Short mmCIF file of C-alpha atoms and ligand atoms in Angstrom, two decimals:
data_model
loop_
_atom_site.label_atom_id
_atom_site.label_comp_id
_atom_site.label_asym_id
_atom_site.label_seq_id
_atom_site.Cartn_x
_atom_site.Cartn_y
_atom_site.Cartn_z
CA UNK A 147 100.57 40.49 94.66
CA UNK A 148 103.19 40.05 97.40
CA UNK A 149 101.93 38.19 100.45
CA UNK A 150 103.33 39.10 103.87
CA UNK A 151 105.46 36.32 105.35
CA UNK A 152 103.85 34.17 108.03
CA UNK A 153 105.00 35.22 111.51
CA UNK A 154 106.51 32.70 113.89
CA UNK A 155 104.31 32.93 116.91
CA UNK A 156 104.99 30.96 120.07
CA UNK A 157 102.52 32.14 122.71
CA UNK A 158 102.95 31.05 126.30
CA UNK A 159 99.66 29.63 127.46
CA UNK A 160 100.73 27.38 130.32
CA UNK A 161 99.98 30.01 132.98
CA UNK A 162 96.51 30.81 131.68
CA UNK A 163 93.33 29.44 133.19
CA UNK A 164 90.18 28.22 131.46
CA UNK A 165 89.68 26.36 128.19
CA UNK A 166 92.71 26.09 125.90
CA UNK A 167 91.09 27.88 122.95
CA UNK A 168 90.32 30.87 125.20
CA UNK A 169 93.89 30.90 126.52
CA UNK A 170 95.22 31.03 122.94
CA UNK A 171 92.74 33.78 121.99
CA UNK A 172 93.78 35.78 125.09
CA UNK A 173 97.47 35.37 124.19
CA UNK A 174 96.66 36.61 120.68
CA UNK A 175 94.86 39.67 122.09
CA UNK A 176 97.79 40.44 124.39
CA UNK A 177 100.43 40.11 121.67
CA UNK A 178 98.42 42.28 119.29
CA UNK A 179 98.04 44.91 122.01
CA UNK A 180 101.75 44.92 122.87
CA UNK A 181 102.88 45.06 119.24
CA UNK A 182 104.42 41.57 119.04
CA UNK A 183 101.86 40.84 116.31
CA UNK A 184 101.58 44.03 114.24
CA UNK A 185 98.60 44.90 112.00
CA UNK A 186 98.74 42.93 108.75
CA UNK A 187 100.88 40.08 110.18
CA UNK A 188 99.96 36.67 108.73
CA UNK A 189 99.33 34.12 111.44
CA UNK A 190 100.48 30.48 111.28
CA UNK A 191 98.05 28.01 109.70
CA UNK A 192 95.75 26.08 112.04
CA UNK A 193 97.74 22.94 111.43
CA UNK A 194 101.19 24.53 112.08
CA UNK A 195 100.11 26.28 115.26
CA UNK A 196 98.38 23.12 116.50
CA UNK A 197 101.65 21.24 115.96
CA UNK A 198 103.74 23.93 117.73
CA UNK A 199 101.42 24.14 120.73
CA UNK A 200 100.71 20.40 120.89
CA UNK A 201 96.96 20.91 120.73
CA UNK A 202 94.32 19.75 118.26
CA UNK A 203 93.58 21.60 115.01
CA UNK A 204 90.02 22.05 116.30
CA UNK A 205 91.34 23.99 119.31
CA UNK A 206 93.19 26.42 117.04
CA UNK A 207 90.13 26.78 114.83
CA UNK A 208 88.05 27.73 117.88
CA UNK A 209 90.76 30.10 119.16
CA UNK A 210 90.96 31.90 115.81
CA UNK A 211 87.15 32.03 115.65
CA UNK A 212 87.07 33.63 119.12
CA UNK A 213 89.73 36.20 118.14
CA UNK A 214 87.84 36.92 114.92
CA UNK A 215 84.62 37.40 116.90
CA UNK A 216 86.52 40.01 118.96
CA UNK A 217 87.55 41.74 115.74
CA UNK A 218 91.26 41.07 116.31
CA UNK A 219 92.01 38.97 113.26
CA UNK A 220 90.41 38.27 109.91
CA UNK A 221 90.68 35.48 107.38
CA UNK A 222 90.71 35.55 103.63
CA UNK A 223 90.06 32.31 101.75
CA UNK A 224 93.26 31.14 100.11
CA UNK A 225 95.40 33.89 101.70
CA UNK A 226 95.41 32.99 105.37
CA UNK A 227 94.59 34.67 108.68
CA UNK A 228 95.79 38.21 109.37
CA UNK A 229 96.01 40.59 112.32
CA UNK A 230 93.55 43.41 111.74
CA UNK A 231 94.44 47.05 112.22
CA UNK A 232 92.57 48.23 115.34
CA UNK A 233 91.95 51.57 113.62
CA UNK A 234 89.92 49.81 110.98
CA UNK A 235 87.53 48.64 113.66
CA UNK A 236 86.33 52.13 114.49
CA UNK A 237 82.76 52.62 113.35
CA UNK A 238 81.67 55.86 111.69
CA UNK A 239 80.63 58.39 114.33
CA UNK A 240 77.43 59.31 112.60
CA UNK A 241 75.55 58.29 109.50
CA UNK A 242 77.37 59.71 106.53
CA UNK A 243 80.02 61.18 108.84
CA UNK A 244 83.70 60.40 109.00
CA UNK A 245 85.25 58.32 111.72
CA UNK A 246 86.83 59.54 114.90
CA UNK A 247 90.21 58.07 114.04
CA UNK A 248 91.30 57.71 110.45
CA UNK A 249 90.47 54.31 109.05
CA UNK A 250 93.05 54.63 106.31
CA UNK A 251 95.60 51.90 106.97
CA UNK A 252 98.58 53.92 105.75
CA UNK A 253 97.88 57.23 107.50
CA UNK A 254 100.23 58.44 110.24
CA UNK A 255 97.81 60.44 112.33
CA UNK A 256 99.61 63.10 114.41
CA UNK A 257 96.45 65.19 114.78
CA UNK A 258 94.79 63.50 117.75
CA UNK A 259 95.91 63.92 121.33
CA UNK A 260 95.41 60.25 122.10
CA UNK A 261 97.97 57.91 123.67
CA UNK A 262 99.21 54.51 122.60
CA UNK A 263 97.58 52.37 125.30
CA UNK A 264 99.21 48.99 124.78
CA UNK A 265 101.93 49.46 127.47
CA UNK A 266 99.08 49.58 129.99
CA UNK A 267 96.95 46.76 128.58
CA UNK A 268 97.89 44.32 131.34
CA UNK A 269 97.09 46.78 134.12
CA UNK A 270 93.68 47.37 132.57
CA UNK A 271 92.98 43.65 132.25
CA UNK A 272 93.99 43.06 135.89
CA UNK A 273 91.81 45.93 137.16
CA UNK A 274 88.84 44.70 135.14
CA UNK A 275 89.28 41.20 136.54
CA UNK A 276 89.46 42.59 140.09
CA UNK A 277 86.30 44.61 139.45
CA UNK A 278 84.49 41.47 138.35
CA UNK A 279 85.16 40.00 141.83
CA UNK A 280 83.96 43.04 143.80
CA UNK A 281 81.21 42.06 146.22
CA UNK A 282 79.61 45.50 145.82
CA UNK A 283 79.65 45.45 141.99
CA UNK A 284 75.94 44.83 141.59
CA UNK A 285 75.14 47.59 144.09
CA UNK A 286 77.34 49.99 142.12
CA UNK A 287 75.43 49.13 138.95
CA UNK A 288 72.07 50.29 140.31
CA UNK A 289 70.71 53.80 139.80
CA UNK A 290 72.68 56.36 141.77
CA UNK A 291 72.38 60.02 142.57
CA UNK A 292 73.29 62.00 139.41
CA UNK A 293 76.46 63.17 141.15
CA UNK A 294 77.90 59.65 141.35
CA UNK A 295 78.46 56.95 143.99
CA UNK A 296 80.26 58.28 147.10
CA UNK A 297 82.92 55.55 146.95
CA UNK A 298 83.87 56.48 143.37
CA UNK A 299 83.86 60.19 144.14
CA UNK A 300 86.22 59.42 147.03
CA UNK A 301 88.60 57.61 144.65
CA UNK A 302 88.65 60.68 142.38
CA UNK A 303 89.31 62.93 145.38
CA UNK A 304 92.33 60.71 146.22
CA UNK A 305 93.50 60.93 142.62
CA UNK A 306 93.27 64.74 142.68
CA UNK A 307 95.39 64.82 145.84
CA UNK A 308 98.04 62.57 144.25
CA UNK A 309 98.17 63.94 140.74
CA UNK A 310 97.15 67.60 141.06
CA UNK A 311 98.06 68.32 144.68
CA UNK A 312 94.44 69.42 145.07
CA UNK A 313 92.74 68.52 148.32
CA UNK A 314 88.97 68.28 148.19
CA UNK A 315 86.30 66.35 150.07
CA UNK A 316 84.67 63.52 148.07
CA UNK A 317 81.32 65.35 148.30
CA UNK A 318 82.84 68.17 146.24
CA UNK A 319 83.49 65.86 143.28
CA UNK A 320 80.78 65.27 140.66
CA UNK A 321 81.17 62.57 138.05
CA UNK A 322 80.66 63.43 134.38
CA UNK A 323 81.00 61.64 131.04
CA UNK A 324 84.62 62.41 130.20
CA UNK A 325 86.25 65.82 130.22
CA UNK A 326 83.88 66.77 127.41
CA UNK A 327 80.83 66.02 129.58
CA UNK A 328 82.46 67.87 132.48
CA UNK A 329 82.92 70.96 130.29
CA UNK A 330 79.36 70.79 129.04
CA UNK A 331 77.99 70.39 132.59
CA UNK A 332 80.10 73.21 134.02
CA UNK A 333 79.39 75.65 131.20
CA UNK A 334 75.67 74.87 131.23
CA UNK A 335 75.65 75.74 134.94
CA UNK A 336 77.13 79.21 134.60
CA UNK A 337 75.95 80.49 131.19
CA UNK A 338 72.76 81.01 129.21
CA UNK A 339 72.34 80.94 125.42
CA UNK A 340 73.59 84.21 123.94
CA UNK A 341 76.12 84.80 126.75
CA UNK A 342 79.73 85.68 126.06
CA UNK A 343 82.44 83.23 127.08
CA UNK A 344 86.02 84.42 127.28
CA UNK A 345 88.62 81.95 126.02
CA UNK A 346 92.33 81.89 125.26
CA UNK A 347 92.82 83.16 121.70
CA UNK A 348 93.87 79.66 120.67
CA UNK A 349 91.65 77.13 122.41
CA UNK A 350 90.69 73.47 122.52
CA UNK A 351 88.49 72.47 119.57
CA UNK A 352 86.11 70.49 121.81
CA UNK A 353 85.34 73.65 123.77
CA UNK A 354 84.28 75.34 120.57
CA UNK A 355 81.85 72.48 119.95
CA UNK A 356 80.34 72.93 123.44
CA UNK A 357 80.04 76.70 122.97
CA UNK A 358 78.31 76.25 119.63
CA UNK A 359 75.90 73.75 121.17
CA UNK A 360 75.08 76.06 124.08
CA UNK A 361 74.72 79.14 121.87
CA UNK A 362 77.65 80.99 123.49
CA UNK A 363 79.59 83.77 121.82
CA UNK A 364 83.35 83.20 122.15
CA UNK A 365 85.58 86.20 122.74
CA UNK A 366 89.34 85.55 122.43
CA UNK A 367 91.69 86.89 125.09
CA UNK A 368 95.31 87.73 124.30
CA UNK A 369 98.09 85.40 125.42
CA UNK A 370 101.87 85.63 125.50
CA UNK A 371 104.50 82.91 125.79
CA UNK A 372 103.39 82.20 129.35
CA UNK A 373 99.70 81.99 128.48
CA UNK A 374 96.66 84.08 129.27
CA UNK A 375 97.23 87.76 130.19
CA UNK A 376 95.19 88.56 133.33
CA UNK A 377 94.82 92.26 132.47
CA UNK A 378 93.48 91.30 129.02
CA UNK A 379 90.91 89.06 130.75
CA UNK A 380 89.69 91.99 132.85
CA UNK A 381 89.54 94.30 129.84
CA UNK A 382 87.64 91.78 127.69
CA UNK A 383 85.21 90.93 130.52
CA UNK A 384 84.38 94.61 130.99
CA UNK A 385 84.18 95.36 127.26
CA UNK A 386 81.87 92.41 126.49
CA UNK A 387 79.96 92.07 129.76
CA UNK A 388 81.28 88.50 130.16
CA UNK A 389 80.75 86.50 133.37
CA UNK A 390 82.63 83.34 132.46
CA UNK A 391 86.13 82.38 131.33
CA UNK A 392 87.27 78.95 130.08
CA UNK A 393 91.02 78.31 130.21
CA UNK A 394 93.71 75.64 130.50
CA UNK A 395 96.31 77.03 132.94
CA UNK A 396 98.63 74.00 132.80
CA UNK A 397 100.06 72.74 129.48
CA UNK A 398 97.56 74.65 127.40
CA UNK A 399 96.15 72.95 124.32
CA UNK A 400 97.51 73.82 121.76
CA UNK A 401 100.26 76.28 122.82
CA UNK A 402 101.63 74.16 125.76
CA UNK A 403 101.89 77.32 127.92
CA UNK A 404 101.69 77.01 131.72
CA UNK A 405 100.63 80.00 133.81
CA UNK A 406 102.92 81.12 136.62
CA UNK A 407 101.56 81.10 140.15
CA UNK A 408 101.54 84.93 140.13
CA UNK A 409 99.30 84.99 137.07
CA UNK A 410 97.05 82.38 138.62
CA UNK A 411 96.62 84.54 141.70
CA UNK A 412 96.00 87.59 139.53
CA UNK A 413 93.29 85.74 137.58
CA UNK A 414 91.53 84.64 140.76
CA UNK A 415 91.70 88.21 142.16
CA UNK A 416 90.17 89.60 138.97
CA UNK A 417 87.45 86.93 138.95
CA UNK A 418 86.49 87.87 142.53
CA UNK A 419 86.61 91.57 141.84
CA UNK A 420 84.50 91.63 138.68
CA UNK A 421 82.24 88.61 139.25
CA UNK A 422 83.73 86.18 136.74
CA UNK A 423 83.38 82.39 136.98
CA UNK A 424 86.47 80.51 135.77
CA UNK A 425 86.10 77.09 134.14
CA UNK A 426 89.55 75.54 134.61
CA UNK A 427 90.34 72.58 132.31
CA UNK A 428 93.17 70.47 133.73
CA UNK A 429 93.24 67.29 131.61
CA UNK A 430 96.99 67.57 130.99
CA UNK A 431 97.84 68.81 134.51
CA UNK A 432 99.06 65.39 135.75
CA UNK A 433 101.95 65.62 133.26
CA UNK A 434 103.45 68.62 135.05
CA UNK A 435 105.14 67.51 138.28
CA UNK A 436 105.30 68.96 140.84
CA UNK A 437 101.81 70.19 139.98
CA UNK A 438 101.36 73.98 140.03
CA UNK A 439 98.50 75.16 142.27
CA UNK A 440 95.20 74.78 140.45
CA UNK A 441 93.02 77.87 140.07
CA UNK A 442 90.45 75.96 142.11
CA UNK A 443 92.92 75.63 145.02
CA UNK A 444 93.58 79.37 144.88
CA UNK A 445 89.98 80.44 144.29
CA UNK A 446 87.48 77.69 145.17
CA UNK A 447 84.68 80.28 145.28
CA UNK A 448 85.21 81.45 141.67
CA UNK A 449 86.38 78.29 139.89
CA UNK A 450 84.71 75.24 138.37
CA UNK A 451 87.47 72.69 137.91
CA UNK A 452 86.94 70.17 135.08
CA UNK A 453 89.14 67.23 134.15
CA UNK A 454 89.15 63.55 133.23
CA UNK A 455 91.20 60.36 133.30
CA UNK A 456 91.35 60.21 129.49
CA UNK A 457 94.97 61.34 129.20
CA UNK A 458 96.27 59.90 132.47
CA UNK A 459 94.55 56.48 132.21
CA UNK A 460 92.14 55.46 129.40
CA UNK A 461 89.75 57.62 127.35
CA UNK A 462 87.34 54.67 127.05
CA UNK A 463 86.66 54.83 130.80
CA UNK A 464 84.85 58.11 130.07
CA UNK A 465 85.56 59.19 133.62
CA UNK A 466 85.33 62.95 133.87
CA UNK A 467 84.63 65.13 136.89
CA UNK A 468 83.70 68.61 138.00
CA UNK A 469 84.78 70.18 141.30
CA UNK A 470 83.07 73.41 142.17
CA UNK A 471 81.65 75.82 144.73
CA UNK A 472 78.84 74.37 146.85
CA UNK A 473 76.28 77.03 145.89
CA UNK A 474 76.41 75.68 142.33
CA UNK A 475 75.78 72.06 143.30
CA UNK A 476 72.00 72.06 142.96
CA UNK A 477 72.29 73.55 139.51
CA UNK A 478 74.99 71.05 138.50
CA UNK A 479 72.88 68.18 139.85
CA UNK A 480 69.86 69.38 137.85
CA UNK A 481 71.93 69.45 134.65
CA UNK A 482 73.38 65.98 135.30
CA UNK A 483 69.89 64.63 136.07
CA UNK A 484 68.61 66.05 132.79
CA UNK A 485 71.53 64.90 130.65
CA UNK A 486 72.74 61.57 132.05
CA UNK A 487 70.24 60.81 134.87
CA UNK A 488 72.85 58.66 136.62
CA UNK A 489 76.54 58.27 135.81
CA UNK A 490 77.85 55.43 133.61
CA UNK A 491 79.65 53.80 136.50
CA UNK A 492 81.38 50.81 134.93
CA UNK A 493 84.33 52.77 133.58
CA UNK A 494 84.70 54.69 136.80
CA UNK A 495 84.62 51.48 138.87
CA UNK A 496 87.61 50.27 136.84
CA UNK A 497 89.25 53.69 137.33
CA UNK A 498 88.64 53.50 141.09
CA UNK A 499 90.21 50.04 141.16
CA UNK A 500 93.30 51.40 139.39
CA UNK A 501 93.47 54.37 141.78
CA UNK A 502 92.88 52.39 144.99
CA UNK A 503 95.48 49.75 144.06
CA UNK A 504 98.13 52.38 143.27
CA UNK A 505 98.24 51.23 139.64
CA UNK A 506 96.89 54.57 138.33
CA UNK A 507 99.93 56.35 139.74
CA UNK A 508 102.23 53.88 137.99
CA UNK A 509 100.38 54.26 134.68
CA UNK A 510 100.59 58.07 134.95
CA UNK A 511 104.31 57.73 135.64
CA UNK A 512 104.72 55.54 132.53
CA UNK A 513 102.80 58.15 130.51
CA UNK A 514 105.19 60.87 131.67
CA UNK A 515 108.14 58.65 130.73
CA UNK A 516 106.63 57.95 127.29
CA UNK A 517 106.02 61.68 126.77
CA UNK A 518 109.68 62.36 127.63
CA UNK A 519 110.85 59.62 125.25
CA UNK A 520 108.71 60.85 122.34
CA UNK A 521 109.58 64.50 122.96
CA UNK A 522 113.30 63.64 122.84
CA UNK A 523 112.81 61.71 119.61
CA UNK A 524 110.72 64.50 118.06
CA UNK A 525 113.21 67.19 118.98
CA UNK A 526 116.03 65.13 117.46
CA UNK A 527 114.02 64.62 114.23
CA UNK A 528 113.19 68.34 114.01
CA UNK A 529 116.53 69.61 115.34
CA UNK A 530 116.78 72.46 112.82
CA UNK A 531 113.50 74.03 114.00
CA UNK A 532 112.78 76.33 116.91
CA UNK A 533 110.90 74.35 119.54
CA UNK A 534 112.11 76.43 122.49
CA UNK A 535 108.58 77.73 123.14
CA UNK A 536 106.98 74.28 123.22
CA UNK A 537 106.92 72.65 126.68
CA UNK A 538 108.52 69.18 126.59
CA UNK A 539 106.23 67.83 129.36
CA UNK A 540 103.16 67.45 127.19
CA UNK A 541 101.83 65.04 124.58
CA UNK A 542 102.17 67.37 121.60
CA UNK A 543 104.47 69.93 119.99
CA UNK A 544 103.46 73.46 119.13
CA UNK A 545 105.61 74.29 116.14
CA UNK A 546 105.90 77.86 114.83
CA UNK A 547 106.87 77.66 111.14
CA UNK A 548 109.53 79.63 109.34
CA UNK A 549 108.17 82.41 107.10
CA UNK A 550 108.98 80.36 104.01
CA UNK A 551 106.41 77.70 104.91
CA UNK A 552 102.67 78.41 105.04
CA UNK A 553 100.81 76.31 107.57
CA UNK A 554 98.01 75.32 105.16
CA UNK A 555 100.56 74.27 102.52
CA UNK A 556 102.35 72.14 105.12
CA UNK A 557 99.13 70.49 106.36
CA UNK A 558 98.00 69.72 102.82
CA UNK A 559 101.45 68.58 101.62
CA UNK A 560 101.81 66.31 104.66
CA UNK A 561 98.37 64.78 104.14
CA UNK A 562 99.20 64.04 100.51
CA UNK A 563 102.17 62.09 101.87
CA UNK A 564 100.09 60.23 104.48
CA UNK A 565 100.78 62.37 107.58
CA UNK A 566 98.09 64.33 109.42
CA UNK A 567 98.74 67.36 111.65
CA UNK A 568 96.55 70.32 112.70
CA UNK A 569 96.94 73.91 111.57
CA UNK A 570 96.71 76.76 114.12
CA UNK A 571 93.50 77.81 112.34
CA UNK A 572 91.73 74.83 113.92
CA UNK A 573 92.22 76.37 117.37
CA UNK A 574 91.87 80.03 116.54
CA UNK A 575 88.96 82.09 117.86
CA UNK A 576 87.78 85.41 116.43
CA UNK A 577 88.57 87.30 113.29
CA UNK A 578 92.32 87.79 113.78
CA UNK A 579 94.88 85.87 111.73
CA UNK A 580 96.02 82.63 113.39
CA UNK A 581 99.77 82.26 113.97
CA UNK A 582 101.79 80.41 111.35
CA UNK A 583 102.08 77.23 113.41
CA UNK A 584 100.93 73.62 113.58
CA UNK A 585 100.21 71.18 116.40
CA UNK A 586 101.89 67.79 116.18
CA UNK A 587 100.61 65.06 118.52
CA UNK A 588 103.33 62.61 119.51
CA UNK A 589 101.54 59.92 121.46
CA UNK A 590 98.69 58.64 119.29
CA UNK A 591 100.73 56.36 117.04
CA UNK A 592 101.56 52.99 118.54
CA UNK A 593 105.23 52.81 117.66
CA UNK A 594 108.08 55.31 117.77
CA UNK A 595 109.09 54.27 114.23
CA UNK A 596 105.75 55.60 112.87
CA UNK A 597 106.34 58.90 114.66
CA UNK A 598 109.85 59.10 113.25
CA UNK A 599 108.51 58.46 109.75
CA UNK A 600 105.80 61.12 110.11
CA UNK A 601 108.23 63.69 111.49
CA UNK A 602 110.73 63.05 108.73
CA UNK A 603 107.98 63.81 106.16
CA UNK A 604 107.25 67.09 107.99
CA UNK A 605 110.91 67.94 108.30
CA UNK A 606 111.42 67.27 104.59
CA UNK A 607 108.53 69.55 103.65
CA UNK A 608 109.65 72.35 105.95
CA UNK A 609 113.25 72.29 104.77
CA UNK A 610 112.13 72.18 101.13
CA UNK A 611 109.24 74.68 101.01
CA UNK A 612 108.92 74.54 97.22
CA UNK A 613 107.62 70.98 97.60
CA UNK A 614 104.85 72.12 99.94
CA UNK A 615 103.62 74.91 97.69
CA UNK A 616 101.02 73.69 95.21
CA UNK A 617 100.76 76.97 93.31
CA UNK A 618 102.49 76.36 90.00
CA UNK A 619 100.13 78.34 87.81
C1 LIG W 1883 91.98 70.45 126.79
C2 LIG W 1883 91.08 69.26 126.68
N1 LIG W 1883 89.97 69.21 127.44
C3 LIG W 1883 89.13 68.16 127.37
C4 LIG W 1883 89.38 67.12 126.52
C5 LIG W 1883 88.37 65.99 126.42
O1 LIG W 1883 88.66 64.97 127.29
P1 LIG W 1883 87.80 63.64 127.32
O2 LIG W 1883 88.39 62.72 126.33
O3 LIG W 1883 87.94 63.16 128.72
O4 LIG W 1883 86.38 63.99 126.99
C6 LIG W 1883 90.53 67.12 125.73
C7 LIG W 1883 90.81 66.01 124.79
O5 LIG W 1883 91.69 66.05 123.97
C8 LIG W 1883 91.40 68.23 125.80
O6 LIG W 1883 92.50 68.32 125.03
#
């Protein structure tokens, strides 16, 4: 079997503090995160690296042991030491269940709206180090009110002003466990099992999970190229006796549609007139600059705003939040007390550090730049296809397929060739036929070359539909 060649690795450790072996392990972690040492790379032998760095072999042995303990590298007797693929480190979500990210080394996964995080690894490390020095850290780690520590809620209020042009008092912000927890908290506050929830006819899969859990009946509402149709919302609410609507007015997942300000006003007017509570999900809103007015800004009495820092900063922070009308606060607090008791503050302390230092704004700016870069690349790779209806500001493409290509054939054919995308059926609500389209996430793979490879597989299948069709007999 062919062995990968050993990489030449010359880390700079002079500027690092602490024991030498730790400095080398930290340099390894950094170079794996920034792609200098890709998954599968064979590291120099202990002896060679010791010679290059002018340290003892024992120091290298300890450094490699430390990196192995962190799951970054692995050794095989007789073959050497290799950089592990971070995706292989993901544990199964549940017993017998699959894993959140594919563990298959060769898969190009364009089905998850995650972001390659390595360009921001240093900022995260610096913020975490600053947090460790905070004199109030221990106080922040004690039990808090279920709504969250005032200082952290103030940081989120600042973030909303900067990124969403939404001006709220810190007391109006409630912390939740990610956007998912924010959705669950908000929907629990305004619905009861058996209620009807109106949603866009193609909606976020995680919302469907929440609705199933809460025993809600989903009723799809018609959309056009610009998104939700306000008059269809009114009609559906009256026809089904619905009192709640969940929607994503900015860069809708999956269609990428953004509602105009007129439609936003119309929605708020309808909500007031017929007694509808709107749950506004804005996780992608920071990508659209200047930010359109949020539904909450236009109708703070009829909107529960939910969002998180998962797309703008790091999903692992699990910092989500709900902003809503004061009369609902007691109910929201009761739900948070029952479900989380007190917020998991550590991630949010790091988030607050990033926000207060101005670093969060710079990371968000880098994300927008990376989105633009990947969108340009994707549109060049798929230049023969009609992407005019897919907004270039967001992390994914919404690709309507030509009649000659069936979406399920494409998804299956792509998977057989190691590329994963999501069919419109995954987002579709109700009995109607889903559109012949797929969602392609552009940001989850670490390197542009992987994206290019995945897109060229898709392009090949679309331009040669016979290859995608499995029906020979
Ligand atoms: C529209 C939408 N809302 C909420 C979420 C969940 O966000 P979080 O990771 O913060 O739970 C996602 C994640 O993809 C999303 O696309």
